[in-house]
PDB file of C-alpha atoms and ligand atoms in Angstrom:
ATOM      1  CA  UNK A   1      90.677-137.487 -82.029  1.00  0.00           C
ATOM      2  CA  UNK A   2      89.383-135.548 -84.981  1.00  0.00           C
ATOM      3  CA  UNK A   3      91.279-137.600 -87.604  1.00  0.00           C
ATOM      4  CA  UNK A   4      89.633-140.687 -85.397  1.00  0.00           C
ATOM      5  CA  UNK A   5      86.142-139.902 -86.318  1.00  0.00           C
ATOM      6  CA  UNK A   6      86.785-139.455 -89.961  1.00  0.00           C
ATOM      7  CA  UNK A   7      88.131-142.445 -90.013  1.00  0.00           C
ATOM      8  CA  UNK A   8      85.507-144.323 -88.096  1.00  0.00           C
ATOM      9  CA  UNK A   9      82.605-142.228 -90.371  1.00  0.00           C
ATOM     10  CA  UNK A  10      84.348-144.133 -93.499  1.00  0.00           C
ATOM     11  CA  UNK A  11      83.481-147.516 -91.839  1.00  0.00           C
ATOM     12  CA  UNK A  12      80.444-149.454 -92.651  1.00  0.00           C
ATOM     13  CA  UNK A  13      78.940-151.689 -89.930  1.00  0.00           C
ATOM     14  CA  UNK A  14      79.016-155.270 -91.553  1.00  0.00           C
ATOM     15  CA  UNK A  15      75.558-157.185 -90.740  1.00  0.00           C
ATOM     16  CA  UNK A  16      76.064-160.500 -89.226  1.00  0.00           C
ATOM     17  CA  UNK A  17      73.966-163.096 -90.586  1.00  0.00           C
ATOM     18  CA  UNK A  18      73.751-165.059 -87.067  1.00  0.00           C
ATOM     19  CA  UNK A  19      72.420-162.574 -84.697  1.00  0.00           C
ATOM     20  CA  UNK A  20      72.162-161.904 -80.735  1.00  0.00           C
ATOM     21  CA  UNK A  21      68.702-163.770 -80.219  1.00  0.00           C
ATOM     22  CA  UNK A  22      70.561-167.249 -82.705  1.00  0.00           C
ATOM     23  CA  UNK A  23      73.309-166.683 -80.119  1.00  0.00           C
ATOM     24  CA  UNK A  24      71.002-166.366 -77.012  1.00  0.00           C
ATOM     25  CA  UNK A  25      68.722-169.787 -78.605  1.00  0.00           C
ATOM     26  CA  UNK A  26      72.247-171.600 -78.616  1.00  0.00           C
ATOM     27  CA  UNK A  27      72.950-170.619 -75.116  1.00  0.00           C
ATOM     28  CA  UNK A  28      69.145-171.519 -74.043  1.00  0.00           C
ATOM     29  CA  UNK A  29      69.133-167.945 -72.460  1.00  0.00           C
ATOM     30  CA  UNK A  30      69.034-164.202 -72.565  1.00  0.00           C
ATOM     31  CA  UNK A  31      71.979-162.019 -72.384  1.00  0.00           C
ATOM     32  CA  UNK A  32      72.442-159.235 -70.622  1.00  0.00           C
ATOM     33  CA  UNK A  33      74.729-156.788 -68.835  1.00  0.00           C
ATOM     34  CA  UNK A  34      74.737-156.703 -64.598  1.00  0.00           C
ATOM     35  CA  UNK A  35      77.285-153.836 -63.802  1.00  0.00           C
ATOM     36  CA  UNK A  36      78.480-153.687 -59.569  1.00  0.00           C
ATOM     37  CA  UNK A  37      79.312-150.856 -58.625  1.00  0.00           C
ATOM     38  CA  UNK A  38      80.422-149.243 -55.265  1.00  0.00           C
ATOM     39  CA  UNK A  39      83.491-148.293 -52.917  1.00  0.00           C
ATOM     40  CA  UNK A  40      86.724-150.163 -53.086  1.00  0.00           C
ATOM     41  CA  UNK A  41      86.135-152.565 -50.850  1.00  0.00           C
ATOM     42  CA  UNK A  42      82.491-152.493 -50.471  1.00  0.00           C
ATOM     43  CA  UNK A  43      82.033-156.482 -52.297  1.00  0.00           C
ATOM     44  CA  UNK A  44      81.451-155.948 -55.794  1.00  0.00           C
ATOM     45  CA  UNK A  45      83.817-158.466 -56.780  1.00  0.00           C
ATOM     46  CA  UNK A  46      83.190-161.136 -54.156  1.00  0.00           C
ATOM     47  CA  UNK A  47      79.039-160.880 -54.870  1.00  0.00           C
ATOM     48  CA  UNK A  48      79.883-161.038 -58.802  1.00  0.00           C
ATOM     49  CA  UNK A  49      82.466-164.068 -58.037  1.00  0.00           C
ATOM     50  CA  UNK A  50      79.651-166.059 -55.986  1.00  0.00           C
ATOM     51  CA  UNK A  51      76.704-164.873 -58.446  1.00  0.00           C
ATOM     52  CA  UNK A  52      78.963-165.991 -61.100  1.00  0.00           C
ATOM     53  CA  UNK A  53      79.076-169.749 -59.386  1.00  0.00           C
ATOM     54  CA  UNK A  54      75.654-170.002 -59.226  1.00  0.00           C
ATOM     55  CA  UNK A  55      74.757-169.226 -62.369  1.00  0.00           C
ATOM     56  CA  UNK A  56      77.580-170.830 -64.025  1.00  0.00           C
ATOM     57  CA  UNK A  57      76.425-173.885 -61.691  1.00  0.00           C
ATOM     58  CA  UNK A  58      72.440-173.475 -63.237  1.00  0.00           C
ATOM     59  CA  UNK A  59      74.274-174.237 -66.608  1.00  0.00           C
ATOM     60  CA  UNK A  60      74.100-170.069 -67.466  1.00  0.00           C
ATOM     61  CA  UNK A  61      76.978-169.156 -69.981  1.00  0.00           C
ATOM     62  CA  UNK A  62      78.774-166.100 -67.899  1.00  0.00           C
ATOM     63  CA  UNK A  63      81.465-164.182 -67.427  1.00  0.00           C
ATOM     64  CA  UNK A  64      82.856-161.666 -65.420  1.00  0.00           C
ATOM     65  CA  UNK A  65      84.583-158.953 -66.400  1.00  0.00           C
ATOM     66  CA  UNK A  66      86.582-157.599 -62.918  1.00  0.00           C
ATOM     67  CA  UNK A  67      87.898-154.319 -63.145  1.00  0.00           C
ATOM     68  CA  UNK A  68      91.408-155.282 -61.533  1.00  0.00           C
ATOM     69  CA  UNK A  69      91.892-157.655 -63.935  1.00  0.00           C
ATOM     70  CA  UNK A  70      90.846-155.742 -66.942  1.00  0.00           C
ATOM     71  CA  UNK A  71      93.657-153.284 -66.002  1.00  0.00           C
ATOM     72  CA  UNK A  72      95.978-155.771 -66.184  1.00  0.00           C
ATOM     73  CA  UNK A  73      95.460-155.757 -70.334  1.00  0.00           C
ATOM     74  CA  UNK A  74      92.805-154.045 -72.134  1.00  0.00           C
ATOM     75  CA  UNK A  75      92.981-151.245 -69.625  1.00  0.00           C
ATOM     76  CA  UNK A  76      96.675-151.658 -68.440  1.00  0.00           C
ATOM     77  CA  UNK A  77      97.583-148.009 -70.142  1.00  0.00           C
ATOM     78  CA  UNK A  78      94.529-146.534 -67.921  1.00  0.00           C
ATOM     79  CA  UNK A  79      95.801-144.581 -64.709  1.00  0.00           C
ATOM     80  CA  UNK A  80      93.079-143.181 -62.246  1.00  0.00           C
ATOM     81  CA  UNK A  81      92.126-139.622 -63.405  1.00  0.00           C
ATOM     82  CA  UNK A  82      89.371-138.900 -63.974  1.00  0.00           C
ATOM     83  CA  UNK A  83      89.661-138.734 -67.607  1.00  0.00           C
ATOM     84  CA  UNK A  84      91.312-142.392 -67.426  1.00  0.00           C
ATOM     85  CA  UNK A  85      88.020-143.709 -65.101  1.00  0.00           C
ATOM     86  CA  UNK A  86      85.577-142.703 -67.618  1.00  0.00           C
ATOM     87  CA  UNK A  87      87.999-144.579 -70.719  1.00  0.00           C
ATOM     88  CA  UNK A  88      88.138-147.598 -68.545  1.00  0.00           C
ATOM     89  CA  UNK A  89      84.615-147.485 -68.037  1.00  0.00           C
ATOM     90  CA  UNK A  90      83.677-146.927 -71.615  1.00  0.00           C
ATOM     91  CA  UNK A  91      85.889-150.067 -72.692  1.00  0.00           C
ATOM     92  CA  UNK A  92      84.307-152.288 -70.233  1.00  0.00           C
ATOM     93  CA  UNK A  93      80.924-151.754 -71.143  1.00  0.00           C
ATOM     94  CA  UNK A  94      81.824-152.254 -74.664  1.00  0.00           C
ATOM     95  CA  UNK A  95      83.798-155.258 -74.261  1.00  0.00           C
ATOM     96  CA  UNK A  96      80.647-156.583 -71.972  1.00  0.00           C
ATOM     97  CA  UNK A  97      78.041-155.454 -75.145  1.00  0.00           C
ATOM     98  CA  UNK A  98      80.273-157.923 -77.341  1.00  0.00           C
ATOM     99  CA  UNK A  99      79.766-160.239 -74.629  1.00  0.00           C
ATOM    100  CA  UNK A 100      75.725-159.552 -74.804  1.00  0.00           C
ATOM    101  CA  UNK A 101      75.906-159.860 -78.356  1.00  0.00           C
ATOM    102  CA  UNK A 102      77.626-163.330 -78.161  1.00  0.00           C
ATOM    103  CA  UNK A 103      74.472-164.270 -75.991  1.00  0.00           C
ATOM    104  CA  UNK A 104      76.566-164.733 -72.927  1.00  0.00           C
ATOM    105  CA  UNK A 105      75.628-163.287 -69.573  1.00  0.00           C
ATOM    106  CA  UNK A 106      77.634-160.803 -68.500  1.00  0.00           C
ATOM    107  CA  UNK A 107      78.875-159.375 -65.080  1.00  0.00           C
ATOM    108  CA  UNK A 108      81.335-156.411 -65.113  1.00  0.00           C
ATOM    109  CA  UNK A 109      82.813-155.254 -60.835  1.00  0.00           C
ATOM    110  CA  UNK A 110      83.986-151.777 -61.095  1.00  0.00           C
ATOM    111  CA  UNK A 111      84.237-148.956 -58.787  1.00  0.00           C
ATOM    112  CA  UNK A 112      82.781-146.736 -62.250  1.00  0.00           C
ATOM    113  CA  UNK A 113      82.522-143.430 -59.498  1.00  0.00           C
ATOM    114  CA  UNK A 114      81.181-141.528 -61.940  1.00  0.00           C
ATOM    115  CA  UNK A 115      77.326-141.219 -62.533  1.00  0.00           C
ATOM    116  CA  UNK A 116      77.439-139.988 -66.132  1.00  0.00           C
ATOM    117  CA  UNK A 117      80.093-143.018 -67.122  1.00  0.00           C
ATOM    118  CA  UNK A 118      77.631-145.583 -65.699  1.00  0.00           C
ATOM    119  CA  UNK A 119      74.642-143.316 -67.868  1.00  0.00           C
ATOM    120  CA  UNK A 120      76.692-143.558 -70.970  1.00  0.00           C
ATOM    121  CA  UNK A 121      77.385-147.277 -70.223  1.00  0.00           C
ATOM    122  CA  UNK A 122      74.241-148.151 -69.697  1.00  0.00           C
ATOM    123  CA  UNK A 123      73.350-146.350 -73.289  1.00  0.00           C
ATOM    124  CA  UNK A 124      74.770-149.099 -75.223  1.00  0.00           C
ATOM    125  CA  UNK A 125      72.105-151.896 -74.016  1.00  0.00           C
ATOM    126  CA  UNK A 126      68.424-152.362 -74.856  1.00  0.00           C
ATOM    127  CA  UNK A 127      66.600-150.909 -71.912  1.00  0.00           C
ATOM    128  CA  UNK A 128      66.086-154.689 -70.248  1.00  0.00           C
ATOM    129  CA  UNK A 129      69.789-155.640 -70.876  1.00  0.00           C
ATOM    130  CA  UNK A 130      71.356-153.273 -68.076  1.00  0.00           C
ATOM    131  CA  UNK A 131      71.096-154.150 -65.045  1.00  0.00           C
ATOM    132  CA  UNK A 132      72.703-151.865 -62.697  1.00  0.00           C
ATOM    133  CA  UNK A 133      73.749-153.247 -58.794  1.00  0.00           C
ATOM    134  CA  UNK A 134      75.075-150.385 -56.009  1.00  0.00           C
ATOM    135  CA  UNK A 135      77.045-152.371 -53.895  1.00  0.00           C
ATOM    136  CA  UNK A 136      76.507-150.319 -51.114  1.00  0.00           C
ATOM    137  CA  UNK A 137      78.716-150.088 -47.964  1.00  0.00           C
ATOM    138  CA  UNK A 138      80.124-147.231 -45.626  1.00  0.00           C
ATOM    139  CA  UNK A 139      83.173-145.879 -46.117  1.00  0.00           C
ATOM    140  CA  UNK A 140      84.192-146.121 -42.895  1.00  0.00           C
ATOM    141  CA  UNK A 141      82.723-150.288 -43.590  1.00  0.00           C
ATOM    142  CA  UNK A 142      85.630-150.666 -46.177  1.00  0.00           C
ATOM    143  CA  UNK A 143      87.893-148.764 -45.021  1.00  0.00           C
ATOM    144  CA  UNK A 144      87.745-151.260 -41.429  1.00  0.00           C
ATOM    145  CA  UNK A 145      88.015-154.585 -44.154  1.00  0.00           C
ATOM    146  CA  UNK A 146      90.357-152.742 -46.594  1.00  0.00           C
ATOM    147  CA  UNK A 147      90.986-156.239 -48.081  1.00  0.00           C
ATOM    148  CA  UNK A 148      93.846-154.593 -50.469  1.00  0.00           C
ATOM    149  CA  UNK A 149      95.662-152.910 -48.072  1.00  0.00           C
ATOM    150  CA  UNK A 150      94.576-149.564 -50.367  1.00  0.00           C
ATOM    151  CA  UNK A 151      92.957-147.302 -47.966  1.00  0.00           C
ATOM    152  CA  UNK A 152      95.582-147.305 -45.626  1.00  0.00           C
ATOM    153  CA  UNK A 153      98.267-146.545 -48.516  1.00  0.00           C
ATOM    154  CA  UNK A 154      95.314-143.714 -49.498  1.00  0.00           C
ATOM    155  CA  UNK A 155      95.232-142.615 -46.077  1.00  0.00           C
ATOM    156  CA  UNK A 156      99.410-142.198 -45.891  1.00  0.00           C
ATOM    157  CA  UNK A 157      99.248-140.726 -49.104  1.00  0.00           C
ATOM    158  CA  UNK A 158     100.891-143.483 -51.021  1.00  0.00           C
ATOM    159  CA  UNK A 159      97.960-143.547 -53.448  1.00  0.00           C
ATOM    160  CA  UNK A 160      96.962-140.239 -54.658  1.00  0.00           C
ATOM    161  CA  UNK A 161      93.679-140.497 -56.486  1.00  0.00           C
ATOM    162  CA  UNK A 162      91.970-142.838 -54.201  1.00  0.00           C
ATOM    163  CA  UNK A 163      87.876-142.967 -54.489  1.00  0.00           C
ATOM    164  CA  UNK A 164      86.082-142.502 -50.858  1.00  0.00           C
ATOM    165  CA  UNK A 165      89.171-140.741 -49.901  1.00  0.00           C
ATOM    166  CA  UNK A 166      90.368-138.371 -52.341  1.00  0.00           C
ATOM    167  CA  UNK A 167      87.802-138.870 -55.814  1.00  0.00           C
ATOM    168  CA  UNK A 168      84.383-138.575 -55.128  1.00  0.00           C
ATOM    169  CA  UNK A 169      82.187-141.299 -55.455  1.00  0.00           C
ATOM    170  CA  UNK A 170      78.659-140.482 -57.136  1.00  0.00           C
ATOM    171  CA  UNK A 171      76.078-143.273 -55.638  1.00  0.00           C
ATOM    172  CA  UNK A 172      73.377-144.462 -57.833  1.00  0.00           C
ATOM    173  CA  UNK A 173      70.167-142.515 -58.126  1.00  0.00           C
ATOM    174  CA  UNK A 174      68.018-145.417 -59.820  1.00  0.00           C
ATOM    175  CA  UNK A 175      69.937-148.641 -59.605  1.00  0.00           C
ATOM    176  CA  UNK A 176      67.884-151.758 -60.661  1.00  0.00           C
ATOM    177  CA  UNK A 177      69.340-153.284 -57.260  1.00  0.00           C
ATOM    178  CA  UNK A 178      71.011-151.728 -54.158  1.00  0.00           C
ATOM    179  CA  UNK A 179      72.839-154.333 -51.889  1.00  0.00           C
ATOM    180  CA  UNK A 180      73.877-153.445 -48.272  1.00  0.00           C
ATOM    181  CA  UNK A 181      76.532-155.461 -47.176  1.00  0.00           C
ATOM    182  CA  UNK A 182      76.511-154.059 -43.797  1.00  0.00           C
ATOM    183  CA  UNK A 183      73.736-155.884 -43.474  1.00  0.00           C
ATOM    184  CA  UNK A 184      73.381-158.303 -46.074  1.00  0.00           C
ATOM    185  CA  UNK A 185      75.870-161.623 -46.341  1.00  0.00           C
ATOM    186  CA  UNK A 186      77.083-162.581 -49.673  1.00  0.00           C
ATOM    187  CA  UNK A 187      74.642-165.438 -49.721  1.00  0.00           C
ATOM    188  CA  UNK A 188      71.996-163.381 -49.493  1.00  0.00           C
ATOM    189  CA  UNK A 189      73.336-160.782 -51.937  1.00  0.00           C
ATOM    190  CA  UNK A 190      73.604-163.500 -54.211  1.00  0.00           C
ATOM    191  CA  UNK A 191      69.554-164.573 -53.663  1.00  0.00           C
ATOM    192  CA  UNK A 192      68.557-161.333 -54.210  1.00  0.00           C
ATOM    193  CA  UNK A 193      69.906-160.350 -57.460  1.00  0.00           C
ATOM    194  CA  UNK A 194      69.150-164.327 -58.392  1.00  0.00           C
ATOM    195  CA  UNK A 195      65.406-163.844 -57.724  1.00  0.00           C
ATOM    196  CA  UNK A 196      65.415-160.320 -59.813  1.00  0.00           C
ATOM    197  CA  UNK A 197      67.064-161.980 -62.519  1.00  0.00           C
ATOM    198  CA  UNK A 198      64.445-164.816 -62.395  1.00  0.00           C
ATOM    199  CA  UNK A 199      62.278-164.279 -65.068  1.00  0.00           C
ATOM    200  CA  UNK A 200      65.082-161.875 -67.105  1.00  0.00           C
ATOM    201  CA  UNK A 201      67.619-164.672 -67.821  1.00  0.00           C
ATOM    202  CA  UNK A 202      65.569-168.107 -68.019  1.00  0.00           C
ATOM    203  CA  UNK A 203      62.783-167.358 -71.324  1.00  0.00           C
ATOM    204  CA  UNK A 204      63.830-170.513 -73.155  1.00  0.00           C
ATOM    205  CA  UNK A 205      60.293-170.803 -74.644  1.00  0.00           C
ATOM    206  CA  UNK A 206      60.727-166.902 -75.330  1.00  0.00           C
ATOM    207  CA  UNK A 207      64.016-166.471 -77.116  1.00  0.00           C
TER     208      UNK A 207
HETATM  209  P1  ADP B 301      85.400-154.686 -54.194  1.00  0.00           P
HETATM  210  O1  ADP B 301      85.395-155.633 -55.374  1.00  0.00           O
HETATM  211  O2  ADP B 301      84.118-153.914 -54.075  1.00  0.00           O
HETATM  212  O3  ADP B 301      86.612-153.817 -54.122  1.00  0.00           O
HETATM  213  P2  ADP B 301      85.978-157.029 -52.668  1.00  0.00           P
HETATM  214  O4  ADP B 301      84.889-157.992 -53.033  1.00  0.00           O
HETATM  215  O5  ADP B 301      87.309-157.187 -53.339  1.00  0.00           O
HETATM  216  O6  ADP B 301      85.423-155.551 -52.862  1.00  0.00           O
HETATM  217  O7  ADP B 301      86.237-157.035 -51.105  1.00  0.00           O
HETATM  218  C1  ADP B 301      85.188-156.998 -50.180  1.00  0.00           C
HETATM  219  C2  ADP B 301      85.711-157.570 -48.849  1.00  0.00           C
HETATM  220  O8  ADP B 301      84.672-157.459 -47.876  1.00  0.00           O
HETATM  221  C3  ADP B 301      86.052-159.047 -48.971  1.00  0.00           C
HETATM  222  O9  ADP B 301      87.188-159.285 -48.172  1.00  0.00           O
HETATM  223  C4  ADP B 301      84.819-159.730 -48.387  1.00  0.00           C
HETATM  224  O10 ADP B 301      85.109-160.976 -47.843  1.00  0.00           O
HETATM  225  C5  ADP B 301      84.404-158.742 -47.316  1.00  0.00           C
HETATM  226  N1  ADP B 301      82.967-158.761 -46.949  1.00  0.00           N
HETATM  227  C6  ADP B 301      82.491-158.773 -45.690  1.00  0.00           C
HETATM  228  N2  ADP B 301      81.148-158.788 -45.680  1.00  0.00           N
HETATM  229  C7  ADP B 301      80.746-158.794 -46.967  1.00  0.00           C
HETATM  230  C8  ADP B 301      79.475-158.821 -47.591  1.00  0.00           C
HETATM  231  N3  ADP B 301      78.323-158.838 -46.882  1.00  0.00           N
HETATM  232  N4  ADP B 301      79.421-158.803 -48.941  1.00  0.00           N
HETATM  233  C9  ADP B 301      80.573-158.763 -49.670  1.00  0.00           C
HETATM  234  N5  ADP B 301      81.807-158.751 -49.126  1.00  0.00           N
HETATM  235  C10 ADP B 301      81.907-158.768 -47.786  1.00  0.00           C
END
């Protein structure tokens, strides 16, 4: 680690001479980071899937950055320690700031238990570039869908370090949006986040 940071204090960041708001004039929008996050199982990944339609379907540049599929190569030497969370949550948010930078809009689903992760993630957007979403369900909620099959393996053991059931899970204090999905359908998720994101996305005559 120490050799690490003398090596990174030797590097010079090179200035780009096409920036984030050339990027975001191209795209005809603004850029910015929505991170889900919630219980396995709780809908992160379905909301993001059908808010990623509808944007994609308003002619929004997007992409979604899903925390399964991430471990299946950026993150595929992450396990589920602690330690390993907080890594895989650090490389997703910066992965989704090069995405901000590139003036795309970006969605990232992933549990991310940990408050301070989601604190430090949040750290490395401009204030109105983070939008945070708690996907909020009961445990006993996802444990009844358990889409994966994964609580029931937690529950028999088979997983060890299983949030909800043997991790922690820290919720939100401030989110920019909480969705209940108790209560709420996915279509509705989907309008709510939409109309927040309203006037945030859509400033052609502003960028
Ligand atoms: P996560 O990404 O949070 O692990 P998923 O989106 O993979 O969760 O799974 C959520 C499951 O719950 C899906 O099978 C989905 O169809 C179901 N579900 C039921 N009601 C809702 C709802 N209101 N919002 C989102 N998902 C829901």
């Amino acid at each position: 680690m120490e050799d690490n940071k003398n090596e990174t204090s030797n590097i010079v960041w090179h200035q780009s001479d096409i920036t984030k708001e050339d990027r975001q004039k191209l795209h005809g929008h603004k850029s910015l980071m929505i991170w889900f996050t919630g219980l396995s199982g709780s809908g992160k990944s379905t909301i993001a899937n059908a808010l990623q339609h509808e944007l994609y379907k308003d002619g929004s540049s997007v992409y979604l950055l899903d925390g399964d599929n991430l471990r299946h190569g950026i993150n595929r030497n992450l396990t589920f320690t602690e330690e390993d969370r907080k890594e895989n949550v650090r490389r997703t948010a910066e992965v989704g700031k090069l995405f901000v930078d590139a003036g795309v809009v970006v969605l990232a689903a992933l549990i991310s238990p940990y408050a301070a992760d989601r604190e430090q993630a949040r750290k490395l957007f401009e204030p109105e570039e983070f939008v945070e979403v708690y996907v909020k369900c009961s445990l006993q909620e996802c444990e009844k869908r358990d889409p994966k099959g994964l609580y029931k393996r937690a529950r028999l053991g088979e997983i060890k370090q299983f949030t909800g059931i043997s991790q922690p899970y820290e919720e939100p204090q401030n989110p920019e949006i909480t969705i209940d999905t108790t209560v709420m359908s996915v279509k509705e998720s989907v309008q709510e986040i939409q109309s927040y994101l309203k006037n945030k996305i859509h400033l052609r005559e502003e960028v």
